[in-house]
Tab-separated table of C-alpha atoms and ligand atoms in Angstrom:
chain	number	residue	atom	x	y	z
A	121	UNK	CA	-162.416	11.857	-120.123
A	122	UNK	CA	-164.986	13.171	-117.578
A	123	UNK	CA	-168.046	10.947	-117.202
A	124	UNK	CA	-170.043	14.085	-116.379
A	125	UNK	CA	-170.266	16.470	-119.297
A	126	UNK	CA	-173.401	18.528	-118.794
A	127	UNK	CA	-174.410	19.935	-115.408
A	128	UNK	CA	-177.301	21.998	-114.099
A	129	UNK	CA	-176.498	24.030	-110.977
A	130	UNK	CA	-179.564	25.200	-109.078
A	131	UNK	CA	-178.637	28.385	-107.165
A	132	UNK	CA	-175.960	30.879	-108.146
A	133	UNK	CA	-174.984	31.847	-104.600
A	134	UNK	CA	-171.449	31.460	-103.265
A	135	UNK	CA	-171.364	27.688	-103.750
A	136	UNK	CA	-173.260	27.530	-107.038
A	137	UNK	CA	-171.317	30.300	-108.774
A	138	UNK	CA	-167.976	28.881	-107.599
A	139	UNK	CA	-168.992	25.419	-108.787
A	140	UNK	CA	-170.021	26.876	-112.155
A	141	UNK	CA	-166.539	28.359	-112.552
A	142	UNK	CA	-164.647	25.320	-111.222
A	143	UNK	CA	-166.586	22.940	-113.495
A	144	UNK	CA	-166.089	25.125	-116.565
A	145	UNK	CA	-162.340	24.989	-115.886
A	146	UNK	CA	-162.395	21.218	-116.350
A	147	UNK	CA	-164.433	21.490	-119.525
A	148	UNK	CA	-167.912	20.673	-118.190
A	149	UNK	CA	-170.863	22.307	-119.923
A	150	UNK	CA	-172.538	24.375	-117.140
A	151	UNK	CA	-176.055	25.763	-116.950
A	152	UNK	CA	-176.720	27.620	-113.697
A	153	UNK	CA	-180.112	28.990	-112.636
A	154	UNK	CA	-181.259	31.180	-109.772
A	155	UNK	CA	-184.777	31.899	-108.637
A	156	UNK	CA	-183.946	35.553	-107.960
A	157	UNK	CA	-184.401	37.730	-111.043
A	158	UNK	CA	-181.416	39.998	-110.278
A	159	UNK	CA	-177.900	39.510	-108.963
A	160	UNK	CA	-177.710	40.748	-105.344
A	161	UNK	CA	-176.994	44.476	-105.024
A	162	UNK	CA	-177.537	44.768	-101.286
A	163	UNK	CA	-176.477	42.542	-98.415
A	164	UNK	CA	-174.094	42.405	-95.526
A	165	UNK	CA	-170.452	41.381	-95.389
A	166	UNK	CA	-168.713	38.058	-95.242
A	167	UNK	CA	-165.358	36.930	-93.883
A	168	UNK	CA	-163.366	34.607	-96.113
A	169	UNK	CA	-161.069	32.708	-93.758
A	170	UNK	CA	-157.616	31.334	-94.640
A	171	UNK	CA	-159.011	28.091	-96.068
A	172	UNK	CA	-161.530	29.944	-98.245
A	173	UNK	CA	-158.767	32.259	-99.502
A	174	UNK	CA	-156.583	29.234	-100.243
A	175	UNK	CA	-159.382	27.686	-102.319
A	176	UNK	CA	-159.997	31.010	-104.095
A	177	UNK	CA	-156.264	31.328	-104.772
A	178	UNK	CA	-156.320	27.891	-106.417
A	179	UNK	CA	-159.113	29.144	-108.676
A	180	UNK	CA	-157.292	32.404	-109.414
A	181	UNK	CA	-160.049	34.418	-107.716
A	182	UNK	CA	-158.375	35.556	-104.483
A	183	UNK	CA	-156.878	38.696	-105.993
A	184	UNK	CA	-160.139	40.367	-107.062
A	185	UNK	CA	-161.558	39.594	-103.604
A	186	UNK	CA	-158.569	41.189	-101.889
A	187	UNK	CA	-158.726	44.183	-104.260
A	188	UNK	CA	-162.357	44.772	-103.456
A	189	UNK	CA	-162.328	43.657	-99.814
A	190	UNK	CA	-160.021	44.131	-96.831
A	191	UNK	CA	-157.250	41.783	-95.719
A	192	UNK	CA	-156.784	41.318	-91.974
A	193	UNK	CA	-154.949	38.937	-89.665
A	194	UNK	CA	-155.785	40.203	-86.184
A	195	UNK	CA	-158.470	39.618	-83.665
A	196	UNK	CA	-159.178	42.552	-81.304
A	197	UNK	CA	-161.334	42.565	-78.202
A	198	UNK	CA	-162.752	45.788	-76.769
A	199	UNK	CA	-165.003	46.506	-73.832
A	200	UNK	CA	-168.422	47.990	-74.538
A	201	UNK	CA	-167.005	51.499	-74.030
A	202	UNK	CA	-164.551	50.899	-76.880
A	203	UNK	CA	-161.337	50.427	-74.862
A	204	UNK	CA	-159.029	47.914	-76.479
A	205	UNK	CA	-158.491	44.953	-74.126
A	206	UNK	CA	-156.368	42.587	-76.192
A	207	UNK	CA	-155.114	41.933	-79.725
A	208	UNK	CA	-154.352	38.396	-80.896
A	209	UNK	CA	-153.272	36.950	-84.223
A	210	UNK	CA	-156.094	35.654	-86.435
A	211	UNK	CA	-155.876	33.507	-89.573
A	212	UNK	CA	-155.226	35.661	-92.671
A	213	UNK	CA	-158.707	36.529	-93.910
A	214	UNK	CA	-160.526	38.824	-96.305
A	215	UNK	CA	-163.658	40.738	-95.345
A	216	UNK	CA	-165.787	41.602	-98.362
A	217	UNK	CA	-169.265	42.920	-99.155
A	218	UNK	CA	-171.499	40.045	-100.250
A	219	UNK	CA	-172.674	41.678	-103.506
A	220	UNK	CA	-169.018	42.253	-104.472
A	221	UNK	CA	-168.155	38.617	-103.815
A	222	UNK	CA	-171.232	37.483	-105.763
A	223	UNK	CA	-170.189	39.727	-108.680
A	224	UNK	CA	-166.649	38.313	-108.729
A	225	UNK	CA	-167.828	34.687	-108.670
A	226	UNK	CA	-170.609	35.107	-111.234
A	227	UNK	CA	-168.441	37.139	-113.646
A	228	UNK	CA	-165.743	34.486	-113.417
A	229	UNK	CA	-168.271	31.723	-114.137
A	230	UNK	CA	-169.825	33.569	-117.082
A	231	UNK	CA	-166.403	34.600	-118.372
A	232	UNK	CA	-165.423	30.931	-118.374
A	233	UNK	CA	-168.506	30.068	-120.443
A	234	UNK	CA	-171.155	29.099	-117.868
A	235	UNK	CA	-174.707	30.131	-118.769
A	236	UNK	CA	-176.472	31.786	-115.815
A	237	UNK	CA	-180.246	32.164	-116.107
A	238	UNK	CA	-181.937	34.311	-113.480
A	239	UNK	CA	-185.578	34.320	-112.433
A	240	UNK	CA	-185.755	30.603	-113.144
A	241	UNK	CA	-186.247	27.489	-111.032
A	242	UNK	CA	-186.893	23.773	-111.381
A	243	UNK	CA	-190.563	22.882	-111.722
A	244	UNK	CA	-190.041	19.138	-111.821
A	245	UNK	CA	-187.194	16.654	-112.099
A	246	UNK	CA	-186.886	12.969	-112.872
A	247	UNK	CA	-183.706	11.660	-111.255
A	248	UNK	CA	-182.627	8.597	-113.216
A	249	UNK	CA	-179.546	6.392	-112.685
A	250	UNK	CA	-177.761	7.920	-115.652
A	251	UNK	CA	-179.154	11.443	-115.876
A	252	UNK	CA	-181.776	13.949	-114.769
A	253	UNK	CA	-184.709	15.207	-116.854
A	254	UNK	CA	-185.633	18.717	-115.765
A	255	UNK	CA	-188.663	20.865	-116.471
A	256	UNK	CA	-188.080	24.530	-115.676
A	257	UNK	CA	-190.535	27.095	-114.361
A	258	UNK	CA	-190.683	28.718	-117.824
A	259	UNK	CA	-191.769	25.418	-119.388
A	260	UNK	CA	-188.427	24.551	-121.015
A	261	UNK	CA	-187.127	20.998	-120.623
A	262	UNK	CA	-183.579	19.625	-120.685
A	263	UNK	CA	-181.539	16.592	-119.639
A	264	UNK	CA	-178.309	16.749	-117.641
A	265	UNK	CA	-175.664	14.267	-116.488
A	266	UNK	CA	-175.790	15.860	-113.028
A	267	UNK	CA	-177.919	18.345	-111.094
A	268	UNK	CA	-176.105	20.228	-108.324
A	269	UNK	CA	-178.482	21.505	-105.642
A	270	UNK	CA	-176.776	24.686	-104.451
A	271	UNK	CA	-180.030	26.333	-103.443
A	272	UNK	CA	-179.121	27.129	-99.857
A	273	UNK	CA	-180.191	26.012	-96.386
A	274	UNK	CA	-183.895	25.882	-97.337
A	275	UNK	CA	-183.090	23.838	-100.485
A	276	UNK	CA	-186.211	22.751	-102.331
A	277	UNK	CA	-184.285	20.185	-104.354
A	278	UNK	CA	-183.003	18.574	-101.131
A	279	UNK	CA	-186.595	18.313	-99.908
A	280	UNK	CA	-187.730	16.717	-103.179
A	281	UNK	CA	-184.856	14.251	-103.574
A	282	UNK	CA	-183.624	13.529	-100.023
A	283	UNK	CA	-186.903	13.982	-98.114
A	284	UNK	CA	-187.572	16.276	-95.189
A	285	UNK	CA	-185.531	14.570	-92.411
A	286	UNK	CA	-182.793	17.155	-92.866
A	287	UNK	CA	-185.040	20.211	-92.919
A	288	UNK	CA	-183.344	23.139	-91.145
A	289	UNK	CA	-183.815	23.601	-87.400
A	290	UNK	CA	-183.510	26.699	-85.260
A	291	UNK	CA	-180.205	26.894	-83.346
A	292	UNK	CA	-181.457	29.159	-80.521
A	293	UNK	CA	-179.969	32.432	-81.751
A	294	UNK	CA	-180.855	35.120	-84.271
A	295	UNK	CA	-178.545	37.603	-85.901
A	296	UNK	CA	-178.924	41.340	-86.494
A	297	UNK	CA	-176.613	42.787	-89.154
A	298	UNK	CA	-175.971	46.154	-90.728
A	299	UNK	CA	-173.293	47.832	-92.841
A	300	UNK	CA	-171.510	51.025	-91.817
A	301	UNK	CA	-168.663	53.274	-92.901
A	302	UNK	CA	-165.450	51.766	-91.477
A	303	UNK	CA	-164.057	53.531	-88.407
A	304	UNK	CA	-160.220	53.422	-88.297
A	305	UNK	CA	-160.227	51.060	-85.296
A	306	UNK	CA	-162.103	48.375	-87.238
A	307	UNK	CA	-159.075	47.042	-89.101
A	308	UNK	CA	-159.446	43.443	-87.877
A	309	UNK	CA	-162.058	41.011	-86.602
A	310	UNK	CA	-163.304	43.025	-83.588
A	311	UNK	CA	-165.504	41.979	-80.691
A	312	UNK	CA	-167.026	44.461	-78.238
A	313	UNK	CA	-167.919	42.710	-75.004
A	314	UNK	CA	-170.181	43.835	-72.176
A	315	UNK	CA	-169.660	42.714	-68.561
A	316	UNK	CA	-173.023	40.919	-68.826
A	317	UNK	CA	-171.764	38.581	-71.562
A	318	UNK	CA	-173.211	40.266	-74.668
A	319	UNK	CA	-171.049	40.709	-77.737
A	320	UNK	CA	-171.183	42.879	-80.822
A	321	UNK	CA	-168.844	41.896	-83.652
A	322	UNK	CA	-167.475	43.784	-86.610
A	323	UNK	CA	-164.928	43.410	-89.389
A	324	UNK	CA	-163.906	45.510	-92.399
A	325	UNK	CA	-165.516	44.676	-95.744
A	326	UNK	CA	-163.497	47.216	-97.775
A	327	UNK	CA	-161.260	50.209	-97.067
A	328	UNK	CA	-164.417	52.298	-96.609
A	329	UNK	CA	-166.953	49.900	-95.126
A	330	UNK	CA	-167.474	47.460	-92.290
A	331	UNK	CA	-170.182	45.119	-91.166
A	332	UNK	CA	-171.604	44.925	-87.653
A	333	UNK	CA	-173.469	41.984	-86.140
A	334	UNK	CA	-175.197	41.119	-82.902
A	335	UNK	CA	-176.411	37.670	-81.849
A	336	UNK	CA	-179.506	37.280	-79.685
A	337	UNK	CA	-180.613	34.177	-77.784
A	338	UNK	CA	-184.218	32.961	-77.795
A	339	UNK	CA	-185.886	29.602	-77.251
A	340	UNK	CA	-188.143	30.055	-80.281
A	341	UNK	CA	-187.309	31.946	-83.485
A	342	UNK	CA	-187.932	35.678	-82.943
A	343	UNK	CA	-190.436	37.477	-85.139
A	344	UNK	CA	-189.643	41.124	-85.821
A	345	UNK	CA	-192.511	43.521	-86.626
A	346	UNK	CA	-192.120	44.950	-90.118
A	347	UNK	CA	-190.478	48.363	-90.285
A	348	UNK	CA	-189.190	48.207	-86.699
A	349	UNK	CA	-185.752	46.592	-87.009
A	350	UNK	CA	-183.803	49.877	-86.823
A	351	UNK	CA	-185.507	50.839	-83.528
A	352	UNK	CA	-185.126	47.352	-82.111
A	353	UNK	CA	-181.405	47.080	-82.832
A	354	UNK	CA	-180.803	50.453	-81.147
A	355	UNK	CA	-182.644	49.257	-78.034
A	356	UNK	CA	-180.582	46.082	-77.965
A	357	UNK	CA	-177.259	47.890	-78.312
A	358	UNK	CA	-178.034	50.583	-75.691
A	359	UNK	CA	-175.250	49.427	-73.381
A	360	UNK	CA	-172.586	49.890	-76.073
A	361	UNK	CA	-171.035	53.327	-75.688
A	362	UNK	CA	-168.041	52.535	-77.941
A	363	UNK	CA	-167.934	55.396	-80.492
A	364	UNK	CA	-167.407	52.913	-83.355
A	365	UNK	CA	-170.731	51.250	-82.509
A	366	UNK	CA	-172.668	54.389	-81.493
A	367	UNK	CA	-171.667	56.343	-84.627
A	368	UNK	CA	-172.526	53.404	-86.883
A	369	UNK	CA	-175.891	52.931	-85.183
A	370	UNK	CA	-176.795	56.585	-85.669
A	371	UNK	CA	-176.706	56.034	-89.412
A	372	UNK	CA	-179.197	53.194	-89.180
A	373	UNK	CA	-182.368	55.185	-89.763
A	374	UNK	CA	-184.449	52.742	-91.782
A	375	UNK	CA	-185.529	49.178	-91.014
A	376	UNK	CA	-184.326	48.144	-94.490
A	377	UNK	CA	-180.716	48.795	-93.426
A	378	UNK	CA	-180.952	46.001	-90.870
A	379	UNK	CA	-180.812	42.368	-91.906
A	380	UNK	CA	-182.409	40.154	-89.275
A	381	UNK	CA	-182.351	36.382	-89.478
A	382	UNK	CA	-182.935	33.426	-87.141
A	383	UNK	CA	-180.058	30.948	-87.355
A	384	UNK	CA	-181.315	27.750	-88.991
A	385	UNK	CA	-178.910	24.872	-89.418
A	386	UNK	CA	-178.713	21.476	-91.074
A	387	UNK	CA	-176.240	18.708	-91.798
A	388	UNK	CA	-177.234	16.011	-94.279
A	389	UNK	CA	-175.598	12.615	-93.601
A	390	UNK	CA	-173.295	11.337	-96.354
A	391	UNK	CA	-173.545	10.441	-99.142
A	392	UNK	CA	-174.725	13.729	-100.590
A	393	UNK	CA	-176.031	12.259	-103.814
A	394	UNK	CA	-179.038	10.244	-104.922
A	395	UNK	CA	-178.588	8.934	-108.458
A	396	UNK	CA	-177.519	12.077	-110.350
A	397	UNK	CA	-178.556	14.823	-107.924
A	398	UNK	CA	-175.927	16.136	-105.530
A	399	UNK	CA	-176.013	18.644	-102.666
A	400	UNK	CA	-173.462	21.444	-102.334
A	401	UNK	CA	-172.938	24.273	-99.821
A	402	UNK	CA	-175.660	25.170	-97.307
A	403	UNK	CA	-178.039	22.703	-98.961
A	404	UNK	CA	-175.796	19.930	-97.560
A	405	UNK	CA	-174.333	21.568	-94.455
A	406	UNK	CA	-175.445	24.901	-93.020
A	407	UNK	CA	-173.544	25.753	-89.828
A	408	UNK	CA	-174.267	28.635	-87.471
A	409	UNK	CA	-172.037	31.586	-88.430
A	410	UNK	CA	-169.810	31.375	-85.319
A	411	UNK	CA	-166.862	29.950	-87.282
A	412	UNK	CA	-167.471	32.358	-90.239
A	413	UNK	CA	-167.064	29.296	-92.426
A	414	UNK	CA	-170.263	28.342	-94.275
A	415	UNK	CA	-169.315	30.278	-97.407
A	416	UNK	CA	-165.754	28.944	-97.286
A	417	UNK	CA	-167.104	25.400	-97.006
A	418	UNK	CA	-169.326	25.978	-100.052
A	419	UNK	CA	-166.286	27.210	-102.020
A	420	UNK	CA	-164.276	24.166	-100.942
A	421	UNK	CA	-167.180	21.887	-101.972
A	422	UNK	CA	-167.064	23.413	-105.448
A	423	UNK	CA	-163.319	22.826	-105.743
A	424	UNK	CA	-163.574	19.227	-104.534
A	425	UNK	CA	-166.542	18.448	-106.800
A	426	UNK	CA	-164.567	19.591	-109.852
A	427	UNK	CA	-161.468	17.680	-108.700
A	428	UNK	CA	-163.525	14.525	-108.108
A	429	UNK	CA	-165.123	14.685	-111.559
A	430	UNK	CA	-161.746	15.304	-113.192
A	431	UNK	CA	-160.069	12.451	-111.286
A	432	UNK	CA	-162.573	9.654	-112.053
A	433	UNK	CA	-163.986	7.899	-115.069
A	434	UNK	CA	-167.487	7.132	-113.785
A	435	UNK	CA	-170.123	9.442	-112.336
A	436	UNK	CA	-170.646	7.066	-109.393
A	437	UNK	CA	-166.966	7.195	-108.446
A	438	UNK	CA	-166.895	11.001	-108.765
A	439	UNK	CA	-169.942	11.552	-106.583
A	440	UNK	CA	-168.739	9.102	-103.934
A	441	UNK	CA	-165.321	10.725	-103.875
A	442	UNK	CA	-166.925	14.151	-103.398
A	443	UNK	CA	-168.954	13.101	-100.317
A	444	UNK	CA	-166.075	11.079	-98.883
A	445	UNK	CA	-163.715	14.027	-99.104
A	446	UNK	CA	-166.187	16.576	-97.757
A	447	UNK	CA	-168.395	15.043	-95.083
A	448	UNK	CA	-166.072	14.832	-92.059
A	449	UNK	CA	-164.600	18.260	-92.672
A	450	UNK	CA	-168.018	19.920	-92.971
A	451	UNK	CA	-169.315	18.009	-89.953
A	452	UNK	CA	-166.358	19.227	-87.885
A	453	UNK	CA	-167.201	22.824	-88.790
A	454	UNK	CA	-170.942	22.387	-88.174
A	455	UNK	CA	-170.242	20.766	-84.776
A	456	UNK	CA	-167.746	23.416	-83.678
A	457	UNK	CA	-170.032	26.256	-84.824
A	458	UNK	CA	-172.988	24.803	-82.960
A	459	UNK	CA	-170.892	24.260	-79.829
A	460	UNK	CA	-169.834	27.927	-79.897
A	461	UNK	CA	-173.471	28.921	-80.355
A	462	UNK	CA	-174.508	26.761	-77.374
A	463	UNK	CA	-171.674	28.094	-75.221
A	464	UNK	CA	-173.062	31.587	-75.763
A	465	UNK	CA	-176.588	30.537	-74.922
A	466	UNK	CA	-175.664	28.579	-71.800
A	467	UNK	CA	-173.122	30.880	-70.148
A	468	UNK	CA	-171.461	33.340	-72.490
A	469	UNK	CA	-169.106	34.761	-69.833
A	470	UNK	CA	-168.208	31.471	-68.149
A	471	UNK	CA	-167.571	29.737	-71.489
A	472	UNK	CA	-165.369	32.428	-73.015
A	473	UNK	CA	-162.076	30.595	-72.507
A	474	UNK	CA	-163.526	27.297	-73.714
A	475	UNK	CA	-164.936	28.979	-76.794
A	476	UNK	CA	-161.638	30.728	-77.567
A	477	UNK	CA	-159.823	27.373	-77.399
A	478	UNK	CA	-162.352	25.673	-79.649
A	479	UNK	CA	-162.182	28.532	-82.148
A	480	UNK	CA	-158.390	28.360	-82.315
A	481	UNK	CA	-158.353	24.578	-82.609
A	482	UNK	CA	-160.925	24.676	-85.427
A	483	UNK	CA	-159.036	27.427	-87.276
A	484	UNK	CA	-155.993	25.117	-87.197
A	485	UNK	CA	-158.091	22.239	-88.480
A	486	UNK	CA	-159.311	24.429	-91.357
A	487	UNK	CA	-155.696	25.055	-92.347
A	488	UNK	CA	-155.187	21.336	-93.108
A	489	UNK	CA	-155.089	20.373	-96.782
A	490	UNK	CA	-158.443	19.630	-98.385
B	1657	LIG	C1	-175.399	35.756	-90.198
B	1657	LIG	C2	-174.530	34.950	-91.082
B	1657	LIG	C3	-173.188	35.289	-91.201
B	1657	LIG	C4	-172.338	34.502	-91.987
B	1657	LIG	N1	-171.027	34.851	-92.071
B	1657	LIG	C5	-170.193	34.095	-92.815
B	1657	LIG	C6	-168.818	34.444	-92.922
B	1657	LIG	O1	-168.378	35.470	-92.387
B	1657	LIG	N2	-168.012	33.619	-93.652
B	1657	LIG	C7	-168.496	32.508	-94.290
B	1657	LIG	O2	-167.718	31.805	-94.957
B	1657	LIG	N3	-169.805	32.170	-94.211
B	1657	LIG	C8	-170.657	32.933	-93.497
B	1657	LIG	N4	-171.977	32.608	-93.435
B	1657	LIG	C9	-172.471	31.434	-94.157
B	1657	LIG	C10	-172.665	31.708	-95.647
B	1657	LIG	O3	-173.475	32.851	-95.844
B	1657	LIG	C11	-173.337	30.518	-96.307
B	1657	LIG	O4	-172.728	29.347	-95.876
B	1657	LIG	C12	-173.221	30.621	-97.832
B	1657	LIG	O5	-173.943	31.724	-98.291
B	1657	LIG	C13	-173.731	29.349	-98.471
B	1657	LIG	O6	-173.653	29.476	-99.858
B	1657	LIG	P1	-174.632	28.631	-100.800
B	1657	LIG	O7	-174.240	28.996	-102.184
B	1657	LIG	O8	-174.629	27.226	-100.385
B	1657	LIG	O9	-176.082	29.188	-100.465
B	1657	LIG	P2	-176.675	30.632	-100.662
B	1657	LIG	O10	-175.612	31.662	-100.576
B	1657	LIG	O11	-177.836	30.718	-99.729
B	1657	LIG	O12	-177.209	30.650	-102.163
B	1657	LIG	C14	-178.313	29.907	-102.557
B	1657	LIG	C15	-178.805	30.458	-103.874
B	1657	LIG	O13	-179.841	29.618	-104.355
B	1657	LIG	C16	-180.902	30.410	-104.841
B	1657	LIG	N5	-182.123	29.616	-104.707
B	1657	LIG	C17	-182.799	29.314	-103.580
B	1657	LIG	N6	-183.842	28.535	-103.858
B	1657	LIG	C18	-183.840	28.331	-105.191
B	1657	LIG	C19	-184.674	27.622	-106.073
B	1657	LIG	N7	-185.755	26.932	-105.638
B	1657	LIG	N8	-184.368	27.640	-107.403
B	1657	LIG	C20	-183.306	28.332	-107.874
B	1657	LIG	N9	-182.487	29.028	-107.064
B	1657	LIG	C21	-182.729	29.029	-105.746
B	1657	LIG	C22	-180.890	31.650	-103.983
B	1657	LIG	O14	-181.514	32.748	-104.628
B	1657	LIG	C23	-179.403	31.856	-103.775
B	1657	LIG	O15	-178.837	32.690	-104.757
B	1657	LIG	C24	-172.846	33.369	-92.659
B	1657	LIG	C25	-174.199	33.039	-92.549
B	1657	LIG	C26	-175.033	33.820	-91.773
B	1657	LIG	C27	-176.485	33.438	-91.660
């Protein structure tokens, strides 16, 4: 019999919604809240790598992702004029639009009996040895066996319970992202490289759509004037004459189409619990996106948390098992992602071979059993 019967999950993002579903499958009573009043309807794309797809397959959720997204297993490199330089094998992955993925995960969780309350957050919590007393922002109060902080890289619960030592820090790059109709050549993970060491990346997110990103170095986090992002991204991508990039850029006519974000990272040392509050996903480990793995790690966390609760008879044993099984793997991904990020900042051209080797090696590592 599970020692943990009633769980509050704070945050219904990739990690929280997956955890809600995985915990319902082992019979846990799940209440999930999210501060945002609505489920996401806009957003960029995300690449679910082989390990994420394996975890989703185990949950029975890979198929809807593949139906809605785009399966690919190649890695193509082009020059900035759009000439194909090389095609290599890539781990079997699924590109998908983020709102679609969110819809699949949340519907699965609700279908399995999880209660998801939107527009709600935690006002106060008392984290006791055998449970957590929570007061919500709407004044309601409840007690849970476990609170899962899945509230992302800027996690408020982490700050309250673990202190501020692990507050996110800027990794020296920012990312510009926008969605576009998918040109035929974007049927894989594609990188367009300039001779000066700049790279634009893209991958399909459905049969009809793709997602384009550009990483920019800066010592301090960049601040973008409101309403200007569409002009600024065009300026930055001037040297790309590849039709796939040019045509996509022409459709970016409003700053709201561009998602700009400084890359903030964190890795909380194990264990990831204090009494009955536990961290999951970006709240515990937010890598830079260079390994396209943060979401996959959050999904794996959810699977391992449910397995740990199902395999143990005390809450202490379950929470220890969860951190023990997750920490090294997440650290490996955070370290590799940050190394790739640094390689680009230090000498993007000179480090290309090194980065390719590290990427390949870490993909192989991700293929190991959980
Ligand atoms: C540019 C970029 C590209 C990326 N590309 C990929 C990729 O291709 N593949 C991949 O696997 N990963 C990728 N990632 C990483 C991935 O997006 C994250 O790792 C993933 O979203 C983490 O999921 P999460 O559920 O932990 O957090 P989030 O997805 O951030 O969800 C947190 C949720 O908590 C809610 N919340 C926040 N605060 C509160 C609060 N106080 N109370 C209640 N709710 C709250 C939020 O509204 C949100 O819904 C990328 C990241 C970036 C920045």
